[in-house]
Coordinates of C-alpha atoms in Angstrom, one line a residue:
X28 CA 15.1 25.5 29.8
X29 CA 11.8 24.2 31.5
X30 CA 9.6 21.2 29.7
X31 CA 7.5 24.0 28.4
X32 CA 10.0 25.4 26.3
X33 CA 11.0 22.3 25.0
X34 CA 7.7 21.0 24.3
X35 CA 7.2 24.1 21.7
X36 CA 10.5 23.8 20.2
X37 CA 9.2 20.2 19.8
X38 CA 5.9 21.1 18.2
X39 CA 7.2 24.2 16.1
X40 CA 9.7 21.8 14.5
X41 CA 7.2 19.0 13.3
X42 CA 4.6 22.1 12.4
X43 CA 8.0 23.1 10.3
X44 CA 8.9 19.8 8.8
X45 CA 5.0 18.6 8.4
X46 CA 4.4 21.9 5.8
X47 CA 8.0 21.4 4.5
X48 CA 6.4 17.7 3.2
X49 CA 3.1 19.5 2.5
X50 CA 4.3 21.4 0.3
X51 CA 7.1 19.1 -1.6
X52 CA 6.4 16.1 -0.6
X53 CA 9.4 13.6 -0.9
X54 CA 10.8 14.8 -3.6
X55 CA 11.8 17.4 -2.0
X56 CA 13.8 15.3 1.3
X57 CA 15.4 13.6 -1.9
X58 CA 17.3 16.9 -3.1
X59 CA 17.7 17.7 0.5
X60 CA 19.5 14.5 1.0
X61 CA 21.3 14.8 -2.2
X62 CA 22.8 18.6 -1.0
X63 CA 23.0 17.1 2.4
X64 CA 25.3 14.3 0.7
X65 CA 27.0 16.5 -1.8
X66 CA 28.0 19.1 1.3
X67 CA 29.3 16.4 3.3
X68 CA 31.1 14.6 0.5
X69 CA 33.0 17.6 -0.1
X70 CA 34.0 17.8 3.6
X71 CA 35.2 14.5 4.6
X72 CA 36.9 14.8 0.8
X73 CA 38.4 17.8 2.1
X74 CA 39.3 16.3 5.4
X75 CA 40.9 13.0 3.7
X76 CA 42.9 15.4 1.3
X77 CA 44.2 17.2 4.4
X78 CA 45.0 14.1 6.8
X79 CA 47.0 12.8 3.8
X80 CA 48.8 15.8 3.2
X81 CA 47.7 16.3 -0.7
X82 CA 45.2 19.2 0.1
X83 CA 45.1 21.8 -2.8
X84 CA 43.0 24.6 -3.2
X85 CA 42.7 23.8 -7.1
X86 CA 41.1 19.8 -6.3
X87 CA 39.0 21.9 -4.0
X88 CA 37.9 24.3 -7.2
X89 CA 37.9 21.3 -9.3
X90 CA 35.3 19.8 -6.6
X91 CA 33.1 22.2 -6.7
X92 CA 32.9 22.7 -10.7
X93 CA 32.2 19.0 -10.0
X94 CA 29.1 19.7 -7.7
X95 CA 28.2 22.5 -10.3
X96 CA 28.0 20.1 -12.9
X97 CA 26.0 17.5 -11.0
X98 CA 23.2 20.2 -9.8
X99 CA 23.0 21.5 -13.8
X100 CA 22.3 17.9 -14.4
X101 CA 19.4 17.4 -12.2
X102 CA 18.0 20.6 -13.4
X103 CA 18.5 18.6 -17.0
X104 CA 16.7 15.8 -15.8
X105 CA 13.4 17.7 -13.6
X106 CA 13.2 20.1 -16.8
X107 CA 13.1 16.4 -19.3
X108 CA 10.1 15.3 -16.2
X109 CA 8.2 18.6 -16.8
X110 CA 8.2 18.5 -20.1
X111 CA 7.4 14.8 -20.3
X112 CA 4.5 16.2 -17.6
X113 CA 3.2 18.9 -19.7
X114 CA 3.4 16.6 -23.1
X115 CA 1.4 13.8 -21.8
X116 CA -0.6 15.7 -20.1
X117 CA -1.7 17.7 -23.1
X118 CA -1.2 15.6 -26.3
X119 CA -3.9 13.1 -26.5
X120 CA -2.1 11.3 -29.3
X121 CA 0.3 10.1 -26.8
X122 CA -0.9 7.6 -23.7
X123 CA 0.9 5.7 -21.3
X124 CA -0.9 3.3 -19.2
X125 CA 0.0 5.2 -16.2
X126 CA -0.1 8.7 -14.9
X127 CA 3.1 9.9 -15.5
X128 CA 4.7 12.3 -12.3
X129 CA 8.2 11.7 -13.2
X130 CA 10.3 9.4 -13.2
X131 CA 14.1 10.5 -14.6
X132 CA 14.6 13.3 -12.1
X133 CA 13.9 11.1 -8.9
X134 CA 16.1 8.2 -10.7
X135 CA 19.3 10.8 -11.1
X136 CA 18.6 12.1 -7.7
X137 CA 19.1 8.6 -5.8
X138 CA 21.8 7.3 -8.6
X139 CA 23.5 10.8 -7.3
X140 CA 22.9 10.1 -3.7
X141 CA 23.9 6.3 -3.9
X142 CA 27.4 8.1 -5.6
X143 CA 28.4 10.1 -3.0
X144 CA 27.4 7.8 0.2
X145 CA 30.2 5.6 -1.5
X146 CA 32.8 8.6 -1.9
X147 CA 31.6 9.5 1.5
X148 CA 32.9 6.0 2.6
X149 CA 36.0 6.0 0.8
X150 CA 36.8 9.1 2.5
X151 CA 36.2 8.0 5.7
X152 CA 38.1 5.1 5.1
X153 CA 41.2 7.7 4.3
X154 CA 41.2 8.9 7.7
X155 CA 41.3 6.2 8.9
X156 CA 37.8 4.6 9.8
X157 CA 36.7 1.3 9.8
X158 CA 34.2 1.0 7.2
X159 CA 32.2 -2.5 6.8
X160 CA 33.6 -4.4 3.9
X161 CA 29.6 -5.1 2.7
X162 CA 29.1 -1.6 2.5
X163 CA 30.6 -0.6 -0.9
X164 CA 29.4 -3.8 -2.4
X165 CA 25.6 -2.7 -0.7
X166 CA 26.2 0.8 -2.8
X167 CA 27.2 -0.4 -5.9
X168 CA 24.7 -3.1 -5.9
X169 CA 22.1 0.2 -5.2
X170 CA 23.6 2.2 -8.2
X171 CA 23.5 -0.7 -10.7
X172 CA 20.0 -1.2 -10.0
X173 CA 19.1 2.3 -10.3
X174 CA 21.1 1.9 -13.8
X175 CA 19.2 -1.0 -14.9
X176 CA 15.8 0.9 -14.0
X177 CA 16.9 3.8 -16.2
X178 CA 18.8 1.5 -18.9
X179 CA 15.3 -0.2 -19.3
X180 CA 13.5 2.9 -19.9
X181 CA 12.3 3.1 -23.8
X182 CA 14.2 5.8 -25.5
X183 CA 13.1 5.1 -28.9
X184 CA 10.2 3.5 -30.6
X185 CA 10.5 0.0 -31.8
X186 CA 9.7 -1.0 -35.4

């Protein structure tokens, strides 16, 4: 393969990725992230099961009915942004003193990504890499903040 060639692979991938953002911005990388996470989760979950000798095709099932359950819930969560979108947007009685774009489906999305980097890590750990001891503490410390972000959220009005 001569420069050339690699030069337009170059530019057709950045043309590729460049419209990919265009068109959903970074919302979008997040749910590819969070697949990306979720796929590879399963994996080295797989892989750890195996090494270990405690691989089962019904934890496998019972994985993905996990992964099921987690996607349902960040359709819950864009659906509770769009309608939060659409209400503000076209009930004047109610104002916030921001434009609103969402908020709870991006905050699930990185609390969901935060999750399985850490069971990501524990699996690696189970076949047997070295994983740094700050880097569990650095993920849970990520996930409680994301809590506390969505904990402060008002859910109902104060009298």
């Amino acid at each position: 393969m001569d420069l050339n060639h690699v030069k337009a692979w170059k530019a057709a991938g950045t043309a590729l990725l460049g419209g990919l953002t265009a068109f959903w911005g970074w919302l979008g990388w997040l749910v590819v992230g969070w697949l990306g996470c979720m796929c590879l989760d399963y994996i080295t979950g797989s892989a750890a099961a195996a090494k270990a000798g405690k691989w089962s095709s019904q934890t496998a099932r019972d994985g993905i009915w996990h992964k099921a359950g987690m996607i349902v819930v960040v359709l819950v969560a864009a659906g509770a942004d769009l309608l939060l979108c659409l209400v503000l947007d076209q009930l004047p009685v109610i104002q916030l003193p921001m434009t609103y774009r969402g908020l709870v489906c991006p905050l699930v999305l990185v609390w969901y990504c935060i999750t399985e980097l850490g069971s990501i890590g524990e699996n690696a750990m189970a076949m047997g890499a070295p994983v740094p001891r700050w880097l569990p503490k650095l993920l849970e410390a990520g996930k409680n903040a994301v809590d506390q972000v969505g904990e402060s959220l008002p859910t109902e009005e104060k009298k």
